[in-house]
mmCIF file of N, CA and C in Angstrom:
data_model
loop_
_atom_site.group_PDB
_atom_site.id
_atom_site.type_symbol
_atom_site.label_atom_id
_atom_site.label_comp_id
_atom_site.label_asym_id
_atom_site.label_seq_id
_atom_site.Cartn_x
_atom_site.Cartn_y
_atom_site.Cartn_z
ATOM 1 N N UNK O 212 0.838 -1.160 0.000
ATOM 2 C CA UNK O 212 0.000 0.000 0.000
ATOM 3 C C UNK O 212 0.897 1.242 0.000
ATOM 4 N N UNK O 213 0.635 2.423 -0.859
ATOM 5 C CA UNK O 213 1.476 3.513 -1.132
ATOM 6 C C UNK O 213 1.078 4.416 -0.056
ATOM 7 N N UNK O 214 1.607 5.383 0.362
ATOM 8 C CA UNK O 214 1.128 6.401 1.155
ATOM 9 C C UNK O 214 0.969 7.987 0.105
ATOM 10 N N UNK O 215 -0.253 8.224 0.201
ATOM 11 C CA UNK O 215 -0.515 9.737 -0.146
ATOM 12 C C UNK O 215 0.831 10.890 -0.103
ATOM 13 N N UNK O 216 1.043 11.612 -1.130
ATOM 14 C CA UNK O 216 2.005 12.726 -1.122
ATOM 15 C C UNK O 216 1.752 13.625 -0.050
ATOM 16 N N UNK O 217 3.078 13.940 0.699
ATOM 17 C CA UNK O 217 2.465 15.372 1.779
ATOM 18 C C UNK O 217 2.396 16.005 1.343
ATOM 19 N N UNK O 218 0.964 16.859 1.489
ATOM 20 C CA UNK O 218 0.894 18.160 1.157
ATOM 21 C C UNK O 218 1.219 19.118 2.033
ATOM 22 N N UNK O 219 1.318 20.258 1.026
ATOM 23 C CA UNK O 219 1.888 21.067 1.185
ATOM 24 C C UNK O 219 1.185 22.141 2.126
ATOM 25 N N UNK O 220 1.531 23.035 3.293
ATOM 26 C CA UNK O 220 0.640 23.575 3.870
ATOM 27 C C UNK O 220 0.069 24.696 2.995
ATOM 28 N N UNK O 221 -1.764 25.217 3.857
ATOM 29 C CA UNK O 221 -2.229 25.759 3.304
ATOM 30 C C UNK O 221 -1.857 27.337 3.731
ATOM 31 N N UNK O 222 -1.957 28.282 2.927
ATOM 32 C CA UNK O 222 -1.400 29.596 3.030
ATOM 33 C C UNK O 222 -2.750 30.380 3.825
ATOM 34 N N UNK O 223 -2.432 31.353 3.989
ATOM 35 C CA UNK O 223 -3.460 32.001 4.757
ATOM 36 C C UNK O 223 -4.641 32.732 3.160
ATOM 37 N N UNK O 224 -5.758 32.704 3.349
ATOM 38 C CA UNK O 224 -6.675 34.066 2.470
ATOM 39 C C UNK O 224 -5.805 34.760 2.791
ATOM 40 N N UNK O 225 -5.887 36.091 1.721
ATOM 41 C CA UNK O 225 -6.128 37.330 2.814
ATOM 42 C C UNK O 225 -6.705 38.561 1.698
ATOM 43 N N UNK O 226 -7.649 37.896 1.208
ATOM 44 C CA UNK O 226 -8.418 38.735 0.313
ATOM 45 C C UNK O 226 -9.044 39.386 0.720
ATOM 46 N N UNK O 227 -9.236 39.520 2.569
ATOM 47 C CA UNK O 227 -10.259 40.727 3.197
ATOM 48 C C UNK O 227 -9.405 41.415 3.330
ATOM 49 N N UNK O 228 -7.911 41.455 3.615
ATOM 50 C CA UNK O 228 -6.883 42.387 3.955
ATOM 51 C C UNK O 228 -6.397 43.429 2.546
ATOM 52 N N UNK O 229 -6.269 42.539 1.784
ATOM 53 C CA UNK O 229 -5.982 43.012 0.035
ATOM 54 C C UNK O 229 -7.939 44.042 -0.490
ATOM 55 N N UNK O 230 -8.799 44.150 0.050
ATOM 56 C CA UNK O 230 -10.174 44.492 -0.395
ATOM 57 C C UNK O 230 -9.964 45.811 0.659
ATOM 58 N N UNK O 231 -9.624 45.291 2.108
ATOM 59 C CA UNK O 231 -10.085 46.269 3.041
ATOM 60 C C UNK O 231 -8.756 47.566 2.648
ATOM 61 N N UNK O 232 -7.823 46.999 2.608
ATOM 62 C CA UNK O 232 -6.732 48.069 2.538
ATOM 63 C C UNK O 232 -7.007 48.886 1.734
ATOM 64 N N UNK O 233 -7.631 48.344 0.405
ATOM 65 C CA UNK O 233 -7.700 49.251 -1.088
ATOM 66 C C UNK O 233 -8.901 50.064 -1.109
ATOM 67 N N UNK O 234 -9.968 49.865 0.284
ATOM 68 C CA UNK O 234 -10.580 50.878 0.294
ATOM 69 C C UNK O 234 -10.067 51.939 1.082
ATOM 70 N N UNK O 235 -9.446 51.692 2.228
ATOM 71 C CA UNK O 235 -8.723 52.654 2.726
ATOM 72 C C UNK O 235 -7.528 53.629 1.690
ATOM 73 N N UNK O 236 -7.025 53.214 1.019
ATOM 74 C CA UNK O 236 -5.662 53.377 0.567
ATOM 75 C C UNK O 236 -6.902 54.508 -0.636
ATOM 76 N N UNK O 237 -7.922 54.059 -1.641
ATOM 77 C CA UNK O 237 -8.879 55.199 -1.899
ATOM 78 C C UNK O 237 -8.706 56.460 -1.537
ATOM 79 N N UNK O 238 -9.550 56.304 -0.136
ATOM 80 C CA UNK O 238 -10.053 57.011 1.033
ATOM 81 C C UNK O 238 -8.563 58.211 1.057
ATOM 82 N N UNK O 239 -7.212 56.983 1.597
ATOM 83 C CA UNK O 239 -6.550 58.544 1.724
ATOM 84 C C UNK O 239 -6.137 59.233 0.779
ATOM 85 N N UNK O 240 -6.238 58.456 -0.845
ATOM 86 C CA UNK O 240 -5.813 59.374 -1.997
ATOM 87 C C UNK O 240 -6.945 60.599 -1.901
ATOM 88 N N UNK O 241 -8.081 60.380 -1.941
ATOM 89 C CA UNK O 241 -9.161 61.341 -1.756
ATOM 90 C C UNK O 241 -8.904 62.456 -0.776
ATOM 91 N N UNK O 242 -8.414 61.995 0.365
ATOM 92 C CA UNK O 242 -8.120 63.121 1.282
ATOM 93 C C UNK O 242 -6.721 63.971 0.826
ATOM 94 N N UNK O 243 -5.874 63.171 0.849
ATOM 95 C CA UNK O 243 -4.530 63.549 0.079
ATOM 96 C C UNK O 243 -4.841 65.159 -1.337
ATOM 97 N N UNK O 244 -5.620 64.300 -1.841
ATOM 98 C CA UNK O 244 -6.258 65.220 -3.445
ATOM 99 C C UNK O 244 -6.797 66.028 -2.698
ATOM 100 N N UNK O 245 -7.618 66.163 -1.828
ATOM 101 C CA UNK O 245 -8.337 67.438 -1.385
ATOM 102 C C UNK O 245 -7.426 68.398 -0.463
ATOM 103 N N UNK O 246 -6.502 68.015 -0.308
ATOM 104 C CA UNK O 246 -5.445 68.992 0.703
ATOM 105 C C UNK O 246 -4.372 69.635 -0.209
ATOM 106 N N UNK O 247 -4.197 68.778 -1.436
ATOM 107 C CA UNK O 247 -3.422 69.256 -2.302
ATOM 108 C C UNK O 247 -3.954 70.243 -3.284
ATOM 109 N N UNK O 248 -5.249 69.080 -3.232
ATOM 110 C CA UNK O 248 -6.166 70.724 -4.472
ATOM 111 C C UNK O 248 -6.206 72.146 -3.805
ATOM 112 N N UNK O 249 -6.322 71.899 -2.711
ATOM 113 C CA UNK O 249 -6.986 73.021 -1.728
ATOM 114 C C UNK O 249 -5.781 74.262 -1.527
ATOM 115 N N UNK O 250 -4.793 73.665 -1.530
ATOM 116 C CA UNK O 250 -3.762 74.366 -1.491
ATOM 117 C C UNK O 250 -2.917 74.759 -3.003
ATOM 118 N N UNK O 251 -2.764 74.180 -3.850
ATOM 119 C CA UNK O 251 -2.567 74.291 -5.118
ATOM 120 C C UNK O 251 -3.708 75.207 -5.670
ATOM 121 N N UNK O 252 -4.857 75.505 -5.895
ATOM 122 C CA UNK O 252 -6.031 76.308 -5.775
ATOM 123 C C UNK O 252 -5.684 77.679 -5.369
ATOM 124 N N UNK O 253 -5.354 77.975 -4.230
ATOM 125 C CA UNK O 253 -5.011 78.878 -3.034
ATOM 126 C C UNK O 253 -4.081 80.044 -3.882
ATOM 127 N N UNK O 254 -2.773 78.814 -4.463
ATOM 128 C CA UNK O 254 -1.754 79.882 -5.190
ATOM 129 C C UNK O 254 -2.200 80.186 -6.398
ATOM 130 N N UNK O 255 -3.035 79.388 -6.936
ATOM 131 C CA UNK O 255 -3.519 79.596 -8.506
ATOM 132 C C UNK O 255 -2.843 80.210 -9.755
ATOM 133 N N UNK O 256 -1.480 79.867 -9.858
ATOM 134 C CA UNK O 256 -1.069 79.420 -10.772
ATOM 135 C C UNK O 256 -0.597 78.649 -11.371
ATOM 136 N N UNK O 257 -0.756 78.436 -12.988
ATOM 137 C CA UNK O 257 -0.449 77.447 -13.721
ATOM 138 C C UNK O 257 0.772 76.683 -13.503
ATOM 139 N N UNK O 258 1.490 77.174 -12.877
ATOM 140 C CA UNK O 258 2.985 75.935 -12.675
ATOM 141 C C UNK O 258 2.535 75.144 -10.919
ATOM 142 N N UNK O 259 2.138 76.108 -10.141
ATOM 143 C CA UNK O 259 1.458 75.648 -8.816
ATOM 144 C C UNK O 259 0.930 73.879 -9.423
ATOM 145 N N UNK O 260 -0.460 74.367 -10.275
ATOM 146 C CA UNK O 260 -1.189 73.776 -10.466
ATOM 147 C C UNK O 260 -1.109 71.930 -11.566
ATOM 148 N N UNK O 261 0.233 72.346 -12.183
ATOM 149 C CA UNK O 261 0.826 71.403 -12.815
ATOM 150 C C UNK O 261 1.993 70.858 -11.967
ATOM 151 N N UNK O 262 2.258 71.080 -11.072
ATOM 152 C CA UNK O 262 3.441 70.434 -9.661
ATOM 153 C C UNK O 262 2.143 69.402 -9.097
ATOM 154 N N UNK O 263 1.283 70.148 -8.836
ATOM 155 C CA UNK O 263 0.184 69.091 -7.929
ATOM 156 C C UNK O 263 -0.332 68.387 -8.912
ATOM 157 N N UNK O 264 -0.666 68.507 -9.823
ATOM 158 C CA UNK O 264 -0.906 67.367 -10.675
ATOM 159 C C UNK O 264 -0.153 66.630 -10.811
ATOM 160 N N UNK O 265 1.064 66.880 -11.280
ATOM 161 C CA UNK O 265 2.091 65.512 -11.252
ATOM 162 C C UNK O 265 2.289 65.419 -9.877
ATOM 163 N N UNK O 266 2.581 65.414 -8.952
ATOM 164 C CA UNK O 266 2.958 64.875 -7.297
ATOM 165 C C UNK O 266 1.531 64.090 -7.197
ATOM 166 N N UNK O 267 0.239 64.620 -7.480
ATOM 167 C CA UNK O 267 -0.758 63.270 -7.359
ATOM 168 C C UNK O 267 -0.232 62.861 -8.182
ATOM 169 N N UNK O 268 -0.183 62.682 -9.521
ATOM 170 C CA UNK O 268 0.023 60.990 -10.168
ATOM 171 C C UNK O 268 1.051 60.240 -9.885
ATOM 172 N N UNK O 269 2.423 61.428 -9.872
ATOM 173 C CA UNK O 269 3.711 60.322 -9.404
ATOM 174 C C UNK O 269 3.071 59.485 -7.673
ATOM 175 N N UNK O 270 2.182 60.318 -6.884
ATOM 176 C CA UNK O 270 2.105 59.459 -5.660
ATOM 177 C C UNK O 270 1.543 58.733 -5.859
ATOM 178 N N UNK O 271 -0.021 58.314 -6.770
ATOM 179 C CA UNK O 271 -0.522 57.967 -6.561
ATOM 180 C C UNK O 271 -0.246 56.503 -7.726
ATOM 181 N N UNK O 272 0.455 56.400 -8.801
ATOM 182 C CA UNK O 272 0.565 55.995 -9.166
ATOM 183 C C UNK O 272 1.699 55.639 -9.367
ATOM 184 N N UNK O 273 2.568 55.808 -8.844
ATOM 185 C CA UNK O 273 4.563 55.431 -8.681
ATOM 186 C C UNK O 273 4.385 54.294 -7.254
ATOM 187 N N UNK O 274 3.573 55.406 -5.939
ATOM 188 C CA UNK O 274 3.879 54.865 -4.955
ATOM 189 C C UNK O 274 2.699 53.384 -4.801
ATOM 190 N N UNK O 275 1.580 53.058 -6.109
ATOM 191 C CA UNK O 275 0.939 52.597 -5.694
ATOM 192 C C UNK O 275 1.654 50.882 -6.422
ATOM 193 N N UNK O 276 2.296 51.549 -8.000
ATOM 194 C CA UNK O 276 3.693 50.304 -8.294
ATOM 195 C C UNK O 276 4.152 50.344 -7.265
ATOM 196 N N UNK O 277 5.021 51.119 -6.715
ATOM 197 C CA UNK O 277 6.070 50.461 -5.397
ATOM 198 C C UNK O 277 5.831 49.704 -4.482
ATOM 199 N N UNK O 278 4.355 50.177 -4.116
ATOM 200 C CA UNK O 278 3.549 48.699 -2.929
ATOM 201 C C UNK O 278 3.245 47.699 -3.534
ATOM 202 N N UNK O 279 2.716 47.718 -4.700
ATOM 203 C CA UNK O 279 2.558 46.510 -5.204
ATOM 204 C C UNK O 279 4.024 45.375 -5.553
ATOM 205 N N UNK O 280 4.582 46.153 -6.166
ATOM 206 C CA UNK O 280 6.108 45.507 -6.205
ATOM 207 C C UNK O 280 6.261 44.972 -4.893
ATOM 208 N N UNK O 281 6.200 44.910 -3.679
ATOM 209 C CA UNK O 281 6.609 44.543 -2.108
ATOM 210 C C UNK O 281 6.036 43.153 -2.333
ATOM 211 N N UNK O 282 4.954 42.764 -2.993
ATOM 212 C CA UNK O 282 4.087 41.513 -2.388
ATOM 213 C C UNK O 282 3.611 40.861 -1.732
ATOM 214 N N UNK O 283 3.056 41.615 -0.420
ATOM 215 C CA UNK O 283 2.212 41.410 0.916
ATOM 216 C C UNK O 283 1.106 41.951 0.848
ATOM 217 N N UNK O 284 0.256 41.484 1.207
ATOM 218 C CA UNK O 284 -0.793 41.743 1.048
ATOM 219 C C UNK O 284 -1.699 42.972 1.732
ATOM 220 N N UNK O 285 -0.684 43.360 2.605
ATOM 221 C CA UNK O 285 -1.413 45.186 3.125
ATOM 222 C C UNK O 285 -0.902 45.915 1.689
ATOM 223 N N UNK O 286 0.580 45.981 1.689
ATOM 224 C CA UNK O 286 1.112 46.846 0.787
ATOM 225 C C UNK O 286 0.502 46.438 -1.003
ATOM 226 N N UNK O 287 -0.425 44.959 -1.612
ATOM 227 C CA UNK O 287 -1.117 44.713 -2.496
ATOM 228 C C UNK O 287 -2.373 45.337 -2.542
ATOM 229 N N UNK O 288 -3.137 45.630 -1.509
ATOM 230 C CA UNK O 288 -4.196 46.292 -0.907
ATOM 231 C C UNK O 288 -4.354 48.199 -0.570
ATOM 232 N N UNK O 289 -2.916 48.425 -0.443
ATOM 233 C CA UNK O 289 -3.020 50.125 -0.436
ATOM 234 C C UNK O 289 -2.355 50.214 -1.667
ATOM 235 N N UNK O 290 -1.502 49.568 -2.188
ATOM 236 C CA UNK O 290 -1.391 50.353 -3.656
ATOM 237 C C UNK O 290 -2.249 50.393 -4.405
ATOM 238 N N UNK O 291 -3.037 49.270 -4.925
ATOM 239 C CA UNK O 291 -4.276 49.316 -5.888
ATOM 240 C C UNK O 291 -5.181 49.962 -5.418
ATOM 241 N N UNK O 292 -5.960 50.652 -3.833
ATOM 242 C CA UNK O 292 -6.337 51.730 -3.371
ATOM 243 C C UNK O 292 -6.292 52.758 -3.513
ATOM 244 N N UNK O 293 -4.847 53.409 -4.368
ATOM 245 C CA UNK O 293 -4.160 54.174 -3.924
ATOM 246 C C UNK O 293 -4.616 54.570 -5.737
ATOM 247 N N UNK O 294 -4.023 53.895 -6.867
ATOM 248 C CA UNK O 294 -4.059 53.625 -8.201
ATOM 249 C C UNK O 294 -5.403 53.567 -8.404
ATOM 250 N N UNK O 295 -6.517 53.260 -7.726
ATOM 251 C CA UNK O 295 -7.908 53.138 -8.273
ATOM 252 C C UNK O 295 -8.418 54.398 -7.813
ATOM 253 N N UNK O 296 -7.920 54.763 -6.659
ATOM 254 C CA UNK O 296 -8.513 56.115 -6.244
ATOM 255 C C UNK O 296 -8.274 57.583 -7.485
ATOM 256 N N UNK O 297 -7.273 57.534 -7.621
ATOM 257 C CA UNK O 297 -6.538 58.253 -8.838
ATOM 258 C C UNK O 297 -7.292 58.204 -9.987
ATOM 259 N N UNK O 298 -7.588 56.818 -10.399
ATOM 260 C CA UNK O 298 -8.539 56.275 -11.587
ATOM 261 C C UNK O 298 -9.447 57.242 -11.375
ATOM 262 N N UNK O 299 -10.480 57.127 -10.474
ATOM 263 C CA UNK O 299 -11.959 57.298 -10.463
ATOM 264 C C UNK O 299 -12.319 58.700 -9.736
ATOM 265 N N UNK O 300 -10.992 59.063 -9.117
ATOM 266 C CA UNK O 300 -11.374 60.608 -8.990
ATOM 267 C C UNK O 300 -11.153 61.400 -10.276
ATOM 268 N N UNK O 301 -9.942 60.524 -11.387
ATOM 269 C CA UNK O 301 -10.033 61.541 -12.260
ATOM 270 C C UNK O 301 -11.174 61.541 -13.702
ATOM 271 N N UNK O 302 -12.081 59.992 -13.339
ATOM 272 C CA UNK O 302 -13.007 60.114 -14.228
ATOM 273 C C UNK O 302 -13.996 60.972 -13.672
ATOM 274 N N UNK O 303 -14.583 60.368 -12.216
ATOM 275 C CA UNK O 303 -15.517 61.054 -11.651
ATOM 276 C C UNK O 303 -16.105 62.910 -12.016
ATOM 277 N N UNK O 304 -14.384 63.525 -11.324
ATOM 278 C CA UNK O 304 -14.040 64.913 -11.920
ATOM 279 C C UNK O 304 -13.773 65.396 -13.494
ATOM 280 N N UNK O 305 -14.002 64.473 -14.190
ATOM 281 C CA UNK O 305 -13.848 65.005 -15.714
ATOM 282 C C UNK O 305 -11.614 65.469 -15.548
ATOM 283 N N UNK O 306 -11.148 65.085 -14.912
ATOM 284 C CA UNK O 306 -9.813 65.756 -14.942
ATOM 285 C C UNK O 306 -9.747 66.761 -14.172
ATOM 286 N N UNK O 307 -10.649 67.912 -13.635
ATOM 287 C CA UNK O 307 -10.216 68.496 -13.158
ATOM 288 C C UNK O 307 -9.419 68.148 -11.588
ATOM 289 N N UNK O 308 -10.000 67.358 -10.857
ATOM 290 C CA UNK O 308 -9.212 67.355 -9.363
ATOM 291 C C UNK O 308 -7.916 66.424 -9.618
ATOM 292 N N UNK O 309 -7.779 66.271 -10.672
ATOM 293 C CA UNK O 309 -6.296 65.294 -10.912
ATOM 294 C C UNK O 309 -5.600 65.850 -11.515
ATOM 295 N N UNK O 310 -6.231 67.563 -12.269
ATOM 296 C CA UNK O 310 -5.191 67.848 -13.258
ATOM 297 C C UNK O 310 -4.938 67.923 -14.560
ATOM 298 N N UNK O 311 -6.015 66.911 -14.947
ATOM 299 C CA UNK O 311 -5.675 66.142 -16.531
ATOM 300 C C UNK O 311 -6.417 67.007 -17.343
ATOM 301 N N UNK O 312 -7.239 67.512 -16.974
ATOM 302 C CA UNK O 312 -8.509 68.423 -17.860
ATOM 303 C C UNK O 312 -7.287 70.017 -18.319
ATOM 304 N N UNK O 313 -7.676 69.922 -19.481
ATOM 305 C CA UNK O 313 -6.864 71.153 -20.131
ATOM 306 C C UNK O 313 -7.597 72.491 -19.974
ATOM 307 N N UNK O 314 -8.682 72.488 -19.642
ATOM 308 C CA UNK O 314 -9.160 73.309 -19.410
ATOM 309 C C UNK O 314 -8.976 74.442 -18.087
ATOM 310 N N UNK O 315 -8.132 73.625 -16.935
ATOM 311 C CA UNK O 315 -7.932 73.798 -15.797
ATOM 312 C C UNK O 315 -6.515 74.941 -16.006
ATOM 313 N N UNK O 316 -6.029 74.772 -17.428
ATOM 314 C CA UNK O 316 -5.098 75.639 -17.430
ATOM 315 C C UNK O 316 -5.462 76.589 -18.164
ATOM 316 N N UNK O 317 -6.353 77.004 -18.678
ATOM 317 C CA UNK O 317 -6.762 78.349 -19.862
ATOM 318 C C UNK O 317 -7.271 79.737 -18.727
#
């Protein structure tokens, strides 16, 4: 009689940790964007206003590769948070709270 292969242990889920983080990680791009708009706004000019646009995307989208690059599952969970928040504030806003709208500079 043969004996069964050992298997291999089982890994943890952690698809509530990777879901929950990426709503948080959202949450603080949203707050982040509103402290930056708010203040970028304030000085209202066109180079002001194109620094904060790129510093959100490089953060939000540099730092949200860099967590993901780590491969743990908090840092899988706030980067794509972080990258979706970016996404959908800048559809939501037509471009303007991200920057992208050309209009924001005329």
């Amino acid at each position: 009689m043969s004996m069964p292969p050992p298997q291999q242990p089982q890994q943890p889920r952690s698809t509530g940790v990777v879901v929950g983080l990426a709503v948080v990680g959202l949450f603080a791009y949203i707050v982040v964007n509103v402290f930056v708009g708010v203040v970028a706004v304030s000085m209202a000019t066109n180079v002001v206003l194109a620094l904060a646009a790129g510093f959100l995307a490089v953060g939000a989208l540099g730092g949200g590769v860099v967590l993901l690059s780590l491969r743990r599952p908090w840092s899988k969970g706030l980067g794509l948070g972080l990258m979706i928040g970016w996404g959908l504030v800048s559809i939501v806003s037509a471009g303007w709270c991200t920057g992208l709208n050309p209009g924001l500079y005329a």
